[in-house]
Amino acid sequence: MNFATVLQGSVALLWVIVVGLIVLAVVRASRRQKVGVISTAIIVTSILALVLTTISAGLVFIQPEERGVVISALDPNGYREQALQPGLRWIIPYFENVVIYPISRQSYTMSIAPLEGQLQGDDSVAARTLDGQEIFLDASIIYSIDPAEVVDVHIVWQNRYTNELVRPLTRGVIRDAVSQYGVQQVYSTQRIAMTQEITENLRRKLEENGLLLSEFLLRNITFSPEYAASVEQKQIAEQLAQQAKFVVEQRRQEAEQARQLAQGQADAVVIRAEGDGEARIIAANAESQALNKIAEALADKPELLTYQYITKLAPGVQVMLVPNNTPYLLPLPTLEQVGPVVPSTFPTPLPSPEPTATP
């Protein structure tokens, strides 16, 4: 509580006392009682109340977040050119009065929601885009009065600056900015750029009228029902296209995997065939070399072939039957005679080779 407020309270109390004393004096006078002391008290209290009232009328306390515009009947302009700064200030009683203006930040909201903005109902900003689509924007403006321009704001706008300056100026700047962008740019790629453009233009125009813009907030963008339905259909179509593209890509990857698998199997068959061929070549070369070695050995020692043949015979062979007209290919060792030759007992005799025993 500041001194000016205390003083005003004291003045009010004194005037109540004066009224009470006057009432008491009237009552005592009606009863033919003495009122001399009461009359003196009334005069003294009234003089004191007038003095304090005068002093109170000349004292003004300005809060730190306020500035005071002095309206003066003694100044040729009708007002003081300098606003009152924070603290306890003195003005000429009964010839000057003070209009207080806040210099702290204030906000003004325009919203499509009925209970969010300063005005009841739909107070969103309707605007047309470059391609003719109607959109509705919710916005908030945070601003304050320039302390150095308080007197000018009072002269031009008084206390109407919110409804008659901030609101219409903001709506106009928003409409001008939106008209330079397409509807898709407004809600997607160019939203930040559009917000910055609105902020700069609004700041410049508010400063021209003694106000400072702290921040502009583009809170929401709403489309007409027709365009909202078309956007939803487009998004659904894009989602379906993306899904189809994903399926195609998945099928392509599966086909590529199958192709690579088949290629791998084919490569494996080729490698296996090449390995088998190389193995056969190596085996043939080895066999050829072995045969060459055998041929070389036989050329030097022909009896080696006979030895190899004999070693392959069963160890108990004593007799060999060969046709009588077949020459001996190999010289046979001496065989023991094992007994007379028994002729065969076929119904019709057939020619047969004669057994030959070699003593």
mmCIF file of C-alpha atoms in Angstrom:
data_model
loop_
_atom_site.group_PDB
_atom_site.id
_atom_site.type_symbol
_atom_site.label_atom_id
_atom_site.label_comp_id
_atom_site.label_asym_id
_atom_site.label_seq_id
_atom_site.Cartn_x
_atom_site.Cartn_y
_atom_site.Cartn_z
ATOM 1 C CA MET A 1 0.000 0.000 0.000
ATOM 2 C CA ASN A 2 1.510 3.372 -1.024
ATOM 3 C CA PHE A 3 1.387 6.708 0.763
ATOM 4 C CA ALA A 4 -1.162 8.233 -1.598
ATOM 5 C CA THR A 5 -3.595 5.413 -0.922
ATOM 6 C CA VAL A 6 -3.129 5.774 2.856
ATOM 7 C CA LEU A 7 -3.693 9.481 2.612
ATOM 8 C CA GLN A 8 -6.860 9.020 0.586
ATOM 9 C CA GLY A 9 -8.145 6.616 3.213
ATOM 10 C CA SER A 10 -7.402 9.104 5.974
ATOM 11 C CA VAL A 11 -9.238 11.866 4.098
ATOM 12 C CA ALA A 12 -12.268 9.645 3.659
ATOM 13 C CA LEU A 13 -12.254 8.853 7.378
ATOM 14 C CA LEU A 14 -12.050 12.555 8.275
ATOM 15 C CA TRP A 15 -15.054 13.379 6.124
ATOM 16 C CA VAL A 16 -16.991 10.594 7.806
ATOM 17 C CA ILE A 17 -16.094 12.120 11.153
ATOM 18 C CA VAL A 18 -17.218 15.558 9.964
ATOM 19 C CA VAL A 19 -20.560 14.166 8.880
ATOM 20 C CA GLY A 20 -20.937 12.383 12.188
ATOM 21 C CA LEU A 21 -20.189 15.544 14.137
ATOM 22 C CA ILE A 22 -22.719 17.493 12.084
ATOM 23 C CA VAL A 23 -25.384 14.904 12.799
ATOM 24 C CA LEU A 24 -24.524 14.975 16.497
ATOM 25 C CA ALA A 25 -24.706 18.764 16.565
ATOM 26 C CA VAL A 26 -28.120 18.751 14.928
ATOM 27 C CA VAL A 27 -29.427 16.215 17.427
ATOM 28 C CA ARG A 28 -28.127 18.214 20.424
ATOM 29 C CA ALA A 29 -29.498 21.440 19.011
ATOM 30 C CA SER A 30 -32.929 19.855 18.604
ATOM 31 C CA ARG A 31 -32.788 18.984 22.297
ATOM 32 C CA ARG A 32 -31.707 22.523 23.192
ATOM 33 C CA GLN A 33 -28.319 21.280 24.377
ATOM 34 C CA LYS A 34 -25.034 23.124 23.994
ATOM 35 C CA VAL A 35 -23.222 22.467 20.677
ATOM 36 C CA GLY A 36 -20.303 24.900 21.034
ATOM 37 C CA VAL A 37 -17.619 22.243 21.467
ATOM 38 C CA ILE A 38 -19.101 20.123 18.707
ATOM 39 C CA SER A 39 -19.198 23.121 16.379
ATOM 40 C CA THR A 40 -15.543 23.809 17.028
ATOM 41 C CA ALA A 41 -14.705 20.164 16.356
ATOM 42 C CA ILE A 42 -16.679 20.286 13.122
ATOM 43 C CA ILE A 43 -14.765 23.353 11.939
ATOM 44 C CA VAL A 44 -11.343 21.953 12.838
ATOM 45 C CA THR A 45 -12.074 18.527 11.345
ATOM 46 C CA SER A 46 -13.487 20.065 8.166
ATOM 47 C CA ILE A 47 -10.428 22.288 7.698
ATOM 48 C CA LEU A 48 -8.131 19.305 8.260
ATOM 49 C CA ALA A 49 -10.156 17.187 5.830
ATOM 50 C CA LEU A 50 -10.026 19.937 3.169
ATOM 51 C CA VAL A 51 -6.264 20.295 3.541
ATOM 52 C CA LEU A 52 -5.661 16.555 3.352
ATOM 53 C CA THR A 53 -8.087 16.269 0.451
ATOM 54 C CA THR A 54 -6.138 18.912 -1.428
ATOM 55 C CA ILE A 55 -2.855 17.208 -0.683
ATOM 56 C CA SER A 56 -4.311 13.841 -1.633
ATOM 57 C CA ALA A 57 -5.553 15.238 -4.925
ATOM 58 C CA GLY A 58 -2.030 16.366 -5.744
ATOM 59 C CA LEU A 59 -0.236 13.129 -4.905
ATOM 60 C CA VAL A 60 -0.121 10.261 -7.400
ATOM 61 C CA PHE A 61 1.791 7.015 -6.984
ATOM 62 C CA ILE A 62 2.869 5.382 -10.268
ATOM 63 C CA GLN A 63 3.571 1.619 -10.171
ATOM 64 C CA PRO A 64 6.740 0.287 -11.863
ATOM 65 C CA GLU A 65 4.677 -1.322 -14.657
ATOM 66 C CA GLU A 66 2.742 1.907 -15.316
ATOM 67 C CA ARG A 67 3.159 5.353 -16.787
ATOM 68 C CA GLY A 68 0.936 8.369 -16.124
ATOM 69 C CA VAL A 69 -0.328 10.895 -18.666
ATOM 70 C CA VAL A 70 -1.063 14.241 -16.963
ATOM 71 C CA ILE A 71 -4.099 16.104 -18.272
ATOM 72 C CA SER A 72 -3.533 19.744 -17.301
ATOM 73 C CA ALA A 73 -5.884 22.729 -17.464
ATOM 74 C CA LEU A 74 -2.925 25.031 -16.950
ATOM 75 C CA ASP A 75 -0.866 23.758 -19.918
ATOM 76 C CA PRO A 76 -1.569 25.328 -23.343
ATOM 77 C CA ASN A 77 -1.584 21.864 -24.939
ATOM 78 C CA GLY A 78 -3.947 20.478 -22.352
ATOM 79 C CA TYR A 79 -1.443 17.839 -21.242
ATOM 80 C CA ARG A 80 2.092 17.480 -20.039
ATOM 81 C CA GLU A 81 4.485 16.353 -22.763
ATOM 82 C CA GLN A 82 6.317 14.014 -20.411
ATOM 83 C CA ALA A 83 4.601 11.042 -18.814
ATOM 84 C CA LEU A 84 4.907 10.482 -15.089
ATOM 85 C CA GLN A 85 7.545 7.920 -14.168
ATOM 86 C CA PRO A 86 7.189 5.280 -11.406
ATOM 87 C CA GLY A 87 7.102 6.559 -7.830
ATOM 88 C CA LEU A 88 5.219 9.164 -5.785
ATOM 89 C CA ARG A 89 4.537 12.176 -8.012
ATOM 90 C CA TRP A 90 2.959 15.626 -7.449
ATOM 91 C CA ILE A 91 0.406 17.302 -9.693
ATOM 92 C CA ILE A 92 -1.550 20.533 -9.262
ATOM 93 C CA PRO A 93 -4.704 19.653 -7.331
ATOM 94 C CA TYR A 94 -8.029 20.259 -9.055
ATOM 95 C CA PHE A 95 -6.284 21.550 -12.207
ATOM 96 C CA GLU A 96 -4.570 18.334 -13.286
ATOM 97 C CA ASN A 97 -5.457 14.694 -13.286
ATOM 98 C CA VAL A 98 -3.582 11.566 -14.325
ATOM 99 C CA VAL A 99 -4.550 8.755 -16.738
ATOM 100 C CA ILE A 100 -2.666 5.548 -15.984
ATOM 101 C CA TYR A 101 -1.482 3.264 -18.833
ATOM 102 C CA PRO A 102 0.163 -0.159 -18.383
ATOM 103 C CA ILE A 103 3.467 -0.712 -20.122
ATOM 104 C CA SER A 104 3.640 -4.413 -19.221
ATOM 105 C CA ARG A 105 2.988 -7.058 -21.854
ATOM 106 C CA GLN A 106 -0.563 -7.676 -22.950
ATOM 107 C CA SER A 107 -1.995 -10.382 -25.175
ATOM 108 C CA TYR A 108 -4.852 -10.502 -27.620
ATOM 109 C CA THR A 109 -6.121 -13.819 -28.982
ATOM 110 C CA MET A 110 -8.330 -14.434 -31.987
ATOM 111 C CA SER A 111 -9.573 -18.014 -32.090
ATOM 112 C CA ILE A 112 -12.210 -20.179 -33.711
ATOM 113 C CA ALA A 113 -12.914 -21.705 -30.295
ATOM 114 C CA PRO A 114 -15.750 -19.795 -28.599
ATOM 115 C CA LEU A 115 -14.080 -19.422 -25.176
ATOM 116 C CA GLU A 116 -10.418 -18.874 -26.069
ATOM 117 C CA GLY A 117 -10.338 -15.350 -27.467
ATOM 118 C CA GLN A 118 -11.187 -11.924 -26.079
ATOM 119 C CA LEU A 119 -14.403 -11.951 -28.106
ATOM 120 C CA GLN A 120 -16.990 -14.627 -27.536
ATOM 121 C CA GLY A 121 -17.715 -16.923 -30.477
ATOM 122 C CA ASP A 122 -15.688 -17.512 -33.623
ATOM 123 C CA ASP A 123 -13.100 -14.734 -33.867
ATOM 124 C CA SER A 124 -10.640 -16.486 -36.217
ATOM 125 C CA VAL A 125 -9.177 -14.624 -39.196
ATOM 126 C CA ALA A 126 -10.754 -15.657 -42.513
ATOM 127 C CA ALA A 127 -8.307 -15.236 -45.403
ATOM 128 C CA ARG A 128 -7.967 -16.213 -49.087
ATOM 129 C CA THR A 129 -4.838 -17.924 -50.365
ATOM 130 C CA LEU A 130 -3.122 -17.228 -53.670
ATOM 131 C CA ASP A 131 -5.037 -20.086 -55.312
ATOM 132 C CA GLY A 132 -8.402 -18.897 -53.989
ATOM 133 C CA GLN A 133 -8.890 -21.268 -51.054
ATOM 134 C CA GLU A 134 -10.500 -19.903 -47.888
ATOM 135 C CA ILE A 135 -8.723 -20.711 -44.646
ATOM 136 C CA PHE A 136 -9.251 -19.688 -41.024
ATOM 137 C CA LEU A 137 -6.338 -18.788 -38.781
ATOM 138 C CA ASP A 138 -6.078 -18.610 -34.980
ATOM 139 C CA ALA A 139 -3.486 -16.134 -33.740
ATOM 140 C CA SER A 140 -2.233 -14.488 -30.564
ATOM 141 C CA ILE A 141 -0.410 -11.150 -30.326
ATOM 142 C CA ILE A 142 1.786 -10.306 -27.358
ATOM 143 C CA TYR A 143 2.505 -6.582 -27.242
ATOM 144 C CA SER A 144 3.037 -3.615 -24.945
ATOM 145 C CA ILE A 145 2.881 0.182 -25.002
ATOM 146 C CA ASP A 146 6.184 1.879 -25.734
ATOM 147 C CA PRO A 147 7.003 3.805 -22.511
ATOM 148 C CA ALA A 148 8.373 6.687 -24.570
ATOM 149 C CA GLU A 149 5.154 6.905 -26.609
ATOM 150 C CA VAL A 150 2.552 6.738 -23.845
ATOM 151 C CA VAL A 151 1.447 10.364 -24.317
ATOM 152 C CA ASP A 152 1.010 9.898 -28.084
ATOM 153 C CA VAL A 153 -0.951 6.680 -27.560
ATOM 154 C CA HIS A 154 -3.265 8.564 -25.211
ATOM 155 C CA ILE A 155 -3.741 11.419 -27.664
ATOM 156 C CA VAL A 156 -4.490 9.153 -30.639
ATOM 157 C CA TRP A 157 -6.114 6.056 -29.153
ATOM 158 C CA GLN A 158 -6.765 6.572 -25.414
ATOM 159 C CA ASN A 159 -7.836 3.204 -24.050
ATOM 160 C CA ARG A 160 -9.228 2.009 -27.399
ATOM 161 C CA TYR A 161 -5.881 0.817 -28.779
ATOM 162 C CA THR A 162 -6.636 -2.881 -28.197
ATOM 163 C CA ASN A 163 -9.934 -3.155 -30.050
ATOM 164 C CA GLU A 164 -9.431 -0.377 -32.567
ATOM 165 C CA LEU A 165 -5.722 -0.771 -33.364
ATOM 166 C CA VAL A 166 -4.243 -4.138 -32.417
ATOM 167 C CA ARG A 167 -7.149 -6.327 -33.553
ATOM 168 C CA PRO A 168 -7.935 -4.814 -36.995
ATOM 169 C CA LEU A 169 -4.273 -4.184 -37.806
ATOM 170 C CA THR A 170 -3.350 -7.800 -37.069
ATOM 171 C CA ARG A 171 -6.221 -9.198 -39.115
ATOM 172 C CA GLY A 172 -5.273 -7.049 -42.076
ATOM 173 C CA VAL A 173 -1.595 -8.024 -41.973
ATOM 174 C CA ILE A 174 -2.514 -11.723 -41.755
ATOM 175 C CA ARG A 175 -4.824 -11.489 -44.778
ATOM 176 C CA ASP A 176 -2.181 -9.671 -46.830
ATOM 177 C CA ALA A 177 0.451 -12.299 -46.028
ATOM 178 C CA VAL A 178 -1.815 -15.282 -46.715
ATOM 179 C CA SER A 179 -2.791 -13.915 -50.131
ATOM 180 C CA GLN A 180 0.820 -14.349 -51.301
ATOM 181 C CA TYR A 181 0.986 -18.118 -50.697
ATOM 182 C CA GLY A 182 -0.803 -21.185 -52.018
ATOM 183 C CA VAL A 183 -2.902 -23.231 -49.651
ATOM 184 C CA GLN A 184 -0.387 -26.073 -49.507
ATOM 185 C CA GLN A 185 2.436 -23.633 -48.784
ATOM 186 C CA VAL A 186 0.451 -22.059 -45.952
ATOM 187 C CA TYR A 187 0.121 -25.244 -43.932
ATOM 188 C CA SER A 188 3.363 -26.972 -44.958
ATOM 189 C CA THR A 189 6.499 -25.651 -46.628
ATOM 190 C CA GLN A 190 6.059 -21.887 -46.236
ATOM 191 C CA ARG A 191 4.299 -21.643 -42.887
ATOM 192 C CA ILE A 192 7.425 -20.480 -41.039
ATOM 193 C CA ALA A 193 8.279 -17.949 -43.744
ATOM 194 C CA MET A 194 4.719 -16.618 -43.725
ATOM 195 C CA THR A 195 4.767 -16.303 -39.925
ATOM 196 C CA GLN A 196 8.017 -14.366 -40.053
ATOM 197 C CA GLU A 197 6.606 -12.053 -42.707
ATOM 198 C CA ILE A 198 3.498 -11.364 -40.604
ATOM 199 C CA THR A 199 5.671 -10.711 -37.547
ATOM 200 C CA GLU A 200 7.905 -8.188 -39.306
ATOM 201 C CA ASN A 201 5.040 -6.280 -40.949
ATOM 202 C CA LEU A 202 2.982 -6.241 -37.765
ATOM 203 C CA ARG A 203 5.955 -5.064 -35.679
ATOM 204 C CA ARG A 204 6.619 -2.172 -38.039
ATOM 205 C CA LYS A 205 2.997 -1.003 -38.111
ATOM 206 C CA LEU A 206 2.535 -1.274 -34.351
ATOM 207 C CA GLU A 207 5.712 0.733 -33.726
ATOM 208 C CA GLU A 208 4.303 3.460 -35.948
ATOM 209 C CA ASN A 209 1.416 3.705 -33.480
ATOM 210 C CA GLY A 210 3.425 3.601 -30.251
ATOM 211 C CA LEU A 211 3.171 -0.130 -29.508
ATOM 212 C CA LEU A 212 5.880 -2.765 -29.245
ATOM 213 C CA LEU A 213 5.339 -6.281 -30.605
ATOM 214 C CA SER A 214 6.879 -8.967 -28.410
ATOM 215 C CA GLU A 215 5.698 -12.049 -30.286
ATOM 216 C CA PHE A 216 3.216 -13.170 -32.916
ATOM 217 C CA LEU A 217 1.861 -16.712 -32.584
ATOM 218 C CA LEU A 218 0.118 -18.477 -35.467
ATOM 219 C CA ARG A 219 -1.715 -21.027 -33.372
ATOM 220 C CA ASN A 220 -3.862 -22.972 -35.818
ATOM 221 C CA ILE A 221 -4.976 -23.152 -39.447
ATOM 222 C CA THR A 222 -8.421 -24.493 -40.310
ATOM 223 C CA PHE A 223 -9.699 -25.222 -43.817
ATOM 224 C CA SER A 224 -13.159 -25.151 -45.303
ATOM 225 C CA PRO A 225 -15.041 -28.474 -45.059
ATOM 226 C CA GLU A 226 -14.751 -29.061 -48.825
ATOM 227 C CA TYR A 227 -11.015 -28.525 -48.943
ATOM 228 C CA ALA A 228 -10.464 -30.497 -45.736
ATOM 229 C CA ALA A 229 -12.289 -33.449 -47.345
ATOM 230 C CA SER A 230 -10.163 -33.174 -50.498
ATOM 231 C CA VAL A 231 -6.968 -33.025 -48.435
ATOM 232 C CA GLU A 232 -8.037 -36.117 -46.521
ATOM 233 C CA GLN A 233 -8.760 -37.977 -49.760
ATOM 234 C CA LYS A 234 -5.390 -36.908 -51.155
ATOM 235 C CA GLN A 235 -3.612 -38.124 -48.050
ATOM 236 C CA ILE A 236 -5.427 -41.455 -48.259
ATOM 237 C CA ALA A 237 -4.438 -41.773 -51.937
ATOM 238 C CA GLU A 238 -0.821 -40.926 -51.099
ATOM 239 C CA GLN A 239 -0.810 -43.510 -48.328
ATOM 240 C CA LEU A 240 -2.195 -46.150 -50.689
ATOM 241 C CA ALA A 241 0.397 -45.189 -53.302
ATOM 242 C CA GLN A 242 3.149 -45.457 -50.709
ATOM 243 C CA GLN A 243 1.820 -48.839 -49.637
ATOM 244 C CA ALA A 244 1.701 -50.058 -53.263
ATOM 245 C CA LYS A 245 5.218 -48.752 -53.826
ATOM 246 C CA PHE A 246 6.344 -50.601 -50.716
ATOM 247 C CA VAL A 247 4.739 -53.829 -51.963
ATOM 248 C CA VAL A 248 6.398 -53.434 -55.368
ATOM 249 C CA GLU A 249 9.743 -52.797 -53.726
ATOM 250 C CA GLN A 250 9.248 -55.832 -51.496
ATOM 251 C CA ARG A 251 8.428 -58.002 -54.519
ATOM 252 C CA ARG A 252 11.458 -56.627 -56.355
ATOM 253 C CA GLN A 253 13.691 -57.462 -53.426
ATOM 254 C CA GLU A 254 12.225 -60.969 -53.226
ATOM 255 C CA ALA A 255 12.805 -61.433 -56.971
ATOM 256 C CA GLU A 256 16.355 -60.139 -56.603
ATOM 257 C CA GLN A 257 16.956 -62.558 -53.742
ATOM 258 C CA ALA A 258 15.578 -65.448 -55.859
ATOM 259 C CA ARG A 259 17.738 -64.383 -58.798
ATOM 260 C CA GLN A 260 20.818 -64.197 -56.624
ATOM 261 C CA LEU A 261 20.007 -67.609 -55.132
ATOM 262 C CA ALA A 262 19.586 -69.106 -58.595
ATOM 263 C CA GLN A 263 22.779 -67.420 -59.754
ATOM 264 C CA GLY A 264 24.574 -68.844 -56.741
ATOM 265 C CA GLN A 265 23.278 -72.327 -57.455
ATOM 266 C CA ALA A 266 24.271 -72.013 -61.124
ATOM 267 C CA ASP A 267 27.707 -70.798 -60.135
ATOM 268 C CA ALA A 268 28.000 -73.725 -57.746
ATOM 269 C CA VAL A 269 27.100 -76.180 -60.555
ATOM 270 C CA VAL A 270 29.653 -74.574 -62.859
ATOM 271 C CA ILE A 271 32.310 -74.669 -60.177
ATOM 272 C CA ARG A 272 31.449 -78.283 -59.393
ATOM 273 C CA ALA A 273 31.582 -79.216 -63.086
ATOM 274 C CA GLU A 274 34.871 -77.405 -63.502
ATOM 275 C CA GLY A 275 36.197 -79.246 -60.459
ATOM 276 C CA ASP A 276 35.034 -82.604 -61.838
ATOM 277 C CA GLY A 277 36.581 -81.811 -65.212
ATOM 278 C CA GLU A 278 39.850 -80.791 -63.654
ATOM 279 C CA ALA A 279 39.776 -83.973 -61.533
ATOM 280 C CA ARG A 280 39.219 -86.094 -64.631
ATOM 281 C CA ILE A 281 41.992 -84.303 -66.442
ATOM 282 C CA ILE A 282 44.316 -84.874 -63.525
ATOM 283 C CA ALA A 283 43.268 -88.559 -63.320
ATOM 284 C CA ALA A 284 43.721 -89.009 -67.082
ATOM 285 C CA ASN A 285 47.117 -87.384 -66.941
ATOM 286 C CA ALA A 286 48.055 -89.641 -64.049
ATOM 287 C CA GLU A 287 46.754 -92.709 -65.894
ATOM 288 C CA SER A 288 48.588 -91.654 -69.060
ATOM 289 C CA GLN A 289 51.784 -91.218 -67.136
ATOM 290 C CA ALA A 290 51.239 -94.623 -65.499
ATOM 291 C CA LEU A 291 50.670 -96.269 -68.877
ATOM 292 C CA ASN A 292 53.780 -94.627 -70.248
ATOM 293 C CA LYS A 293 55.746 -95.976 -67.339
ATOM 294 C CA ILE A 294 54.277 -99.458 -67.919
ATOM 295 C CA ALA A 295 55.071 -99.247 -71.642
ATOM 296 C CA GLU A 296 58.607 -98.212 -70.901
ATOM 297 C CA ALA A 297 58.943 -101.099 -68.448
ATOM 298 C CA LEU A 298 57.514 -103.643 -70.929
ATOM 299 C CA ALA A 299 59.788 -102.373 -73.665
ATOM 300 C CA ASP A 300 62.800 -103.121 -71.495
ATOM 301 C CA LYS A 301 61.431 -106.352 -69.878
ATOM 302 C CA PRO A 302 58.645 -108.124 -71.879
ATOM 303 C CA GLU A 303 58.491 -110.992 -69.394
ATOM 304 C CA LEU A 304 57.090 -108.536 -66.862
ATOM 305 C CA LEU A 305 53.682 -108.843 -68.506
ATOM 306 C CA THR A 306 53.776 -112.625 -68.041
ATOM 307 C CA TYR A 307 54.677 -112.145 -64.429
ATOM 308 C CA GLN A 308 51.770 -109.755 -63.881
ATOM 309 C CA TYR A 309 49.366 -112.229 -65.528
ATOM 310 C CA ILE A 310 50.571 -115.116 -63.448
ATOM 311 C CA THR A 311 50.237 -113.157 -60.227
ATOM 312 C CA LYS A 312 46.595 -112.459 -61.079
ATOM 313 C CA LEU A 313 45.789 -116.200 -61.455
ATOM 314 C CA ALA A 314 44.325 -118.187 -58.595
ATOM 315 C CA PRO A 315 47.078 -119.976 -56.690
ATOM 316 C CA GLY A 316 45.525 -123.478 -57.248
ATOM 317 C CA VAL A 317 45.236 -123.420 -61.064
ATOM 318 C CA GLN A 318 46.841 -126.558 -62.544
ATOM 319 C CA VAL A 319 45.012 -127.014 -65.909
ATOM 320 C CA MET A 320 43.942 -124.549 -68.608
ATOM 321 C CA LEU A 321 41.576 -125.353 -71.499
ATOM 322 C CA VAL A 322 42.002 -123.409 -74.703
ATOM 323 C CA PRO A 323 40.600 -123.986 -78.203
ATOM 324 C CA ASN A 324 42.754 -126.187 -80.393
ATOM 325 C CA ASN A 325 43.061 -123.521 -83.008
ATOM 326 C CA THR A 326 44.058 -120.766 -80.504
ATOM 327 C CA PRO A 327 47.715 -120.102 -80.213
ATOM 328 C CA TYR A 328 49.297 -119.646 -76.839
ATOM 329 C CA LEU A 329 49.686 -116.040 -75.948
ATOM 330 C CA LEU A 330 51.855 -116.676 -72.998
ATOM 331 C CA PRO A 331 54.421 -119.326 -72.270
ATOM 332 C CA LEU A 332 52.974 -121.418 -69.511
ATOM 333 C CA PRO A 333 55.013 -123.099 -66.831
ATOM 334 C CA THR A 334 55.320 -126.861 -66.684
ATOM 335 C CA LEU A 335 52.062 -128.416 -65.395
ATOM 336 C CA GLU A 336 51.658 -131.769 -63.716
ATOM 337 C CA GLN A 337 49.396 -134.412 -65.352
ATOM 338 C CA VAL A 338 46.446 -135.001 -63.133
ATOM 339 C CA GLY A 339 44.800 -138.001 -64.884
ATOM 340 C CA PRO A 340 43.019 -139.200 -67.999
ATOM 341 C CA VAL A 341 40.745 -136.903 -69.885
ATOM 342 C CA VAL A 342 37.061 -137.739 -69.428
ATOM 343 C CA PRO A 343 34.996 -137.112 -72.561
ATOM 344 C CA SER A 344 31.837 -135.180 -72.225
ATOM 345 C CA THR A 345 28.496 -137.045 -72.382
ATOM 346 C CA PHE A 346 26.308 -134.825 -74.520
ATOM 347 C CA PRO A 347 23.556 -136.504 -76.622
ATOM 348 C CA THR A 348 25.045 -135.059 -79.748
ATOM 349 C CA PRO A 349 28.760 -134.837 -79.750
ATOM 350 C CA LEU A 350 30.008 -131.384 -80.298
ATOM 351 C CA PRO A 351 33.453 -130.437 -81.360
ATOM 352 C CA SER A 352 35.502 -129.399 -78.479
ATOM 353 C CA PRO A 353 39.041 -128.419 -78.011
ATOM 354 C CA GLU A 354 41.447 -131.162 -77.192
ATOM 355 C CA PRO A 355 43.021 -130.869 -73.834
ATOM 356 C CA THR A 356 46.653 -130.533 -73.992
ATOM 357 C CA ALA A 357 48.810 -131.339 -71.149
ATOM 358 C CA THR A 358 52.232 -130.100 -71.040
ATOM 359 C CA PRO A 359 54.591 -132.460 -69.267
#
